[in-house]
Amino acid sequence: MTLADMGTADLVGTLLAFAFTLMVFSYILGDNPLFRLAIHIFIGVAAGYTTVVAWYNVIWPQLILPLISGDAANRFLLLVPLVLGALLFLKLSPRLAGFGSLALAILVGAGAAAAIGGAVLGTVFSQVSASANLFGVQELPGGAGFLSRLIEALIILAGTLTALIYFQFAARPQPNKPPQRPVIVESLAWVGQIFIALTLGALFAGVYAATLSALVERMSFLVNFLLPLIASQ
Amino acid sequence: MDELRCPMCGKPNPADRDVCQYCQARLKPLQAPPPEDPSSGSQSEQPDWLDSMRSMNDEDSYSEDFSSQEYDEQGDLPNWLSNLRGDSETSDDLQDAESDESAEPYSLSETQEASEQGSAGPEIESDDWLSSIRSGAEPESGDVLEEAPRADIPEDEGPDWLERIRARHQVESDQGEHLSEGEELNSTSAGYGETGLTGAGSGESGLDTGPQDQEPEASDKEERPFSDSQDEELPDWLEQAESHEAPDQDEELPDWLANPDIEDGAEESGEELPDWLVQQDVQDSQPKEIGLEPEAFSREAQDAAQEDQQGEPTQSGETMADSEIPDWLEEIKEPLEAENAAPEDEKEEGLEVEPLESAPSEQEPVESEFDLDEPDWLRELEASSPDLSREEPEAETPLEPQTPGGDQAQASEVISQESEEDLTVIESGELPEWLAGISPKDAAYADQQSGSDESAQVGAFSEDDVEEDLDLERADLPSWLEAMRPVESAAAEAPIIDVEPDSIESAGPLSGLHGVLPAEPDISQVQKPPPYLVKLQVSDTQQANAALLKTILKSEGEPRPIKKQSRITSQNILRILIALVLFTAVLWPLVTGSPNANLPVFTPEVGSTSQLVNSLNPGEPVLVAVDYEPGWSGEMDAAASAVIDHLMVKGAYLALVSTAPTGPAQAQRLVTLANQNGGHQYQAGAQYTNLGFIPGSPAGLLSFATSPQQVAPFGQDGAPAWERQPLESVDALSKFALAIVVTQSPDTARIWIEQVTPYLGETPLVMVISAQAEPLVRPYYQAVPQLVQGMVTGLTGGAAYDRLNGRQGLAVGYWNSFSLGLLIASGLILAGGLYNAATGIWSRSRDNVEDEVVT
């Protein structure tokens, strides 16, 4: 699609995208006002869009509109979130911030409960059972695959345990010596340190791949934007 | 009510009191005092003879001859002697006085008693005892007369009665009593002072005798009023005199009367002066009335008294034989001289430097005799005054010339010469030799003792004298201590209380005396303390160090200027180079289309995802959660577009939802890209519904999972989303055929897994995630049972998914640049690692070499 085929909105958008791309690329030369301008614009646009989405997707259709046109029961029920929301706004005043503690407590409490419940049920239990099931006879295939799966399971188990042992920093004080962990703990922590390093390396590779993908996409955008211009001339 | 005047302080006291209410001195003698003679006309208890003596002394009676003072109006008898005659009748009191050891001159008490007994006419009574004396009294030993300054009395002026007394009285048997009396007199000499002169209150008449007893010893009694001892026992000679009063005329005169040359004969002949007479000589050194009292007399009196005690013969009859001066007076001098010549350390100890302060206990009966015409005692003092320095107390020598006591005439001449010289010196205002011999140190010390506040003198005495005496080396103070020494500049200017050296004491028992220690303590004298300036003595070096320290401390609070760093550095250059390399690696394939890299091989998780999507029927609702940020669009669009394209190919109904505020926009973009790249015509509401934004993160997602229609009732277009097919029958997440979560954050993926998976039931869950989230999401895929049934990871997964489906999506177009970029990045990382390793090894080896060199 060439620039000529674009509509006005698309054209403006494309031009702005090109400009902001170059502004962000200017960071290669160091921190500069163009980069900061682009950053500030991105943050502002994101905040504005979020506000609009929150109003049009949540507050208006789920609070205001039912209060206006809903039935009495709904209105009565909706008074609760209305009051809590109003109290939450009082957090802006230092003198009246105490009144917003109730709403904030409900939010924090509900969020903590959901997070903790999900973590325990969805991650801890499942991951622990999964780690244990690696050594299940049912899961291990027979034949040649058994050994490989067994070794894999052992490695996974060793990596998991040693990585957890690495984060055990309890040590006994000794006279005229700095506190040190026991020797066996120190050894296992060293192995776990290796697994942790490998994990961090993998994470770094993924991050690099992701950023490289972003770079490729932007470069492709620039090429697709400029080539037609260049080609047209 | 009658009043008694205290003999010590002179203050009146009630008559019924025995002790003075002011100074606690005895007002009444221990013995019952005789009633006062009303005709005496005096309120005091002083005998008349004593008063007369006083009056004569006050009138500067030193120049008067003893004879002139002594004689009464009649001109025959001395007054004191006449007075004594009156006291001779109190014989009973003598015995009591002997047992009393209070410090009062027994002679005085004796005279008091005599006066109290109502000797109205001392002149008349004197005749009686005198006659008695004439009859039988023998002159007593001249021990008492030794110190009496009777040299002034010319020999021709001796009364006849006296001569007769000498002849008659012989007091050999009284020597022992005189010795005892002499001890008492010596012990009480210090306290006599004026009391002896005044005679008031001293009162104890140790020697009260009857007139008969006193007659033979009237000459002895001449001295008694001036004697110190208050605890007299009646001397034996006096008692004997009393007993022999009637036939007194037949008795011998006491030695002192018979032989005035007591001094000379004291040692040779073994005679002794009566103690009271000896002590009376000592009392000639009374400071006020007598002036420069010769200490020798006191010493001599003490010496004589001790000799008497020792049993030496009296010296009464030795020296008064031939001189014009009454022999008994001359005899007094010579024995005194002789005795003083003999070294007696005991007698010298009690002597003081200043004869003014010396308190010889005994008061001489004829003090006035020794005043003006250079009394012998004065001469004697002059002779021995250089020896009386305080520094050498032990070296005090007798004042008298060290004549052994042989030649009376020579001694008398010497004494007379000395006394004349002394008087001359005194009259001229010059200090006598013996007084001049006192060093200023002694005077300073005396001043200090007397309460002088002159610090200079005291300091001079305390420091210089100590240094001179002890030859001590001055200690070297350390520098820090020396610096802390207060500057006594103000101390020197402190007010010095000027105490008159000649201030007369007005309170206490020493009232009337001058040059004594004050009765009131210095603490009662309020003085302003001298201000001291405390300044540290700081040297130049210390000041410089202090200034340096101050500068250092001040500089600590000042901010250091930051050096301006240059823009072009090695780090900047390296960063630019790497950027250029990467840009080239990415742009080249995009521009040239080469190299053409092979697409990646699909992984099992990608295959699973493809199978799940292939199993969908057309029109089945699929929940697609688009929860990635716009900044991750490059990767996520490439990965998600492959799956969305496959779903659109399968004709699935898409229900788009997001927990991020920008999710609905991203979801819309994703559908648009899929339509553009895949040639699809998906319309909102017909093929997909955008449910919008779900607030509340995990809580909101949980609520959506439980009741999705209540949480997201409307679509982005505002129309009810759950009233249209196929969502009309979907009231739970488990009614969806497939659930796909597109996110770049591992946390978002975890939340979806944790919150939604329990409510999905049999609905499979597929994750389209970024490459950075894969390590954290893969355990959910590899878990048993699986929580995630399919997974497409980043650009690589998308490319593999497109290759699997045979589609040419965004991932395929980015793959050449992506793969070349990955290769270049790998090369750069490897090269950098190798370079850093080599650099570290080289620097470590260099440090080891340097350490080896240092060691």
Short mmCIF file of C-alpha atoms in Angstrom, two decimals, chain A residues 28-30 49-50 53 57-58 62 114 118-119 122-123 126-127 130 133 139 203 206-210 212-213 215-217 219-220 223, chain B residues 575 582-583 586-587 590 632 634-635 661 665 693 695 711 716 754-755 770-772 775 779-780 783-784 787 795 814 817-818 821-822 825:
data_model
loop_
_atom_site.label_atom_id
_atom_site.label_comp_id
_atom_site.label_asym_id
_atom_site.label_seq_id
_atom_site.Cartn_x
_atom_site.Cartn_y
_atom_site.Cartn_z
CA ILE A 28 21.53 5.59 19.87
CA LEU A 29 23.28 8.89 20.07
CA GLY A 30 22.32 9.26 23.70
CA TYR A 49 -6.77 6.19 26.00
CA THR A 50 -6.98 4.30 29.25
CA VAL A 53 -11.72 3.16 27.80
CA ASN A 57 -16.28 0.47 28.94
CA VAL A 58 -16.81 0.41 32.72
CA GLN A 62 -21.99 -0.44 34.29
CA ALA A 114 -7.72 -13.77 44.14
CA GLY A 118 -4.82 -18.60 42.19
CA ALA A 119 -1.16 -18.88 43.03
CA GLY A 122 -2.96 -22.81 40.04
CA THR A 123 0.77 -22.72 40.41
CA SER A 126 0.12 -27.92 40.03
CA GLN A 127 3.80 -27.38 39.69
CA ALA A 130 3.90 -31.93 38.04
CA ASN A 133 4.70 -36.80 38.42
CA GLU A 139 4.42 -40.77 32.67
CA LEU A 203 15.38 -15.20 29.72
CA GLY A 206 14.05 -14.32 24.90
CA VAL A 207 14.22 -10.68 25.70
CA TYR A 208 16.72 -10.14 22.95
CA ALA A 209 14.62 -12.08 20.51
CA ALA A 210 11.63 -10.02 21.40
CA LEU A 212 15.02 -7.89 17.81
CA SER A 213 11.62 -8.72 16.50
CA LEU A 215 13.50 -3.81 15.62
CA VAL A 216 12.82 -5.86 12.58
CA GLU A 217 9.24 -4.75 12.51
CA MET A 219 12.81 -1.38 10.16
CA SER A 220 10.38 -3.07 7.95
CA VAL A 223 11.52 0.43 4.53
CA ARG B 575 27.35 1.46 21.04
CA LEU B 582 22.52 -4.56 13.61
CA PHE B 583 20.75 -2.06 11.45
CA VAL B 586 18.19 -6.17 9.61
CA LEU B 587 17.85 -3.83 6.67
CA LEU B 590 14.44 -6.35 3.98
CA TRP B 632 5.31 -5.33 21.80
CA GLY B 634 6.08 -6.07 16.37
CA GLU B 635 6.62 -9.50 17.82
CA PRO B 661 -6.94 -0.93 28.72
CA ALA B 665 -7.49 -1.56 20.42
CA PHE B 693 -11.82 -4.14 28.75
CA PRO B 695 -11.08 -4.20 34.93
CA VAL B 711 -18.78 -8.58 33.60
CA GLN B 716 -17.17 -2.12 21.83
CA GLU B 754 -4.48 -19.49 37.57
CA GLN B 755 -7.85 -17.75 37.42
CA SER B 770 6.59 -13.49 23.60
CA ALA B 771 9.96 -15.14 23.54
CA GLN B 772 10.85 -13.63 26.87
CA PRO B 775 10.69 -19.98 30.14
CA PRO B 779 6.20 -25.41 32.91
CA TYR B 780 2.47 -24.97 32.60
CA ALA B 783 3.06 -29.93 33.58
CA VAL B 784 1.13 -33.13 34.11
CA LEU B 787 -2.60 -26.44 32.17
CA LEU B 795 8.42 -14.58 15.95
CA TYR B 814 10.45 -10.78 9.19
CA SER B 817 16.04 -10.11 9.05
CA PHE B 818 15.32 -11.79 12.30
CA GLY B 821 19.99 -10.28 13.30
CA LEU B 822 20.13 -13.23 15.62
CA ALA B 825 23.99 -10.63 17.73
#
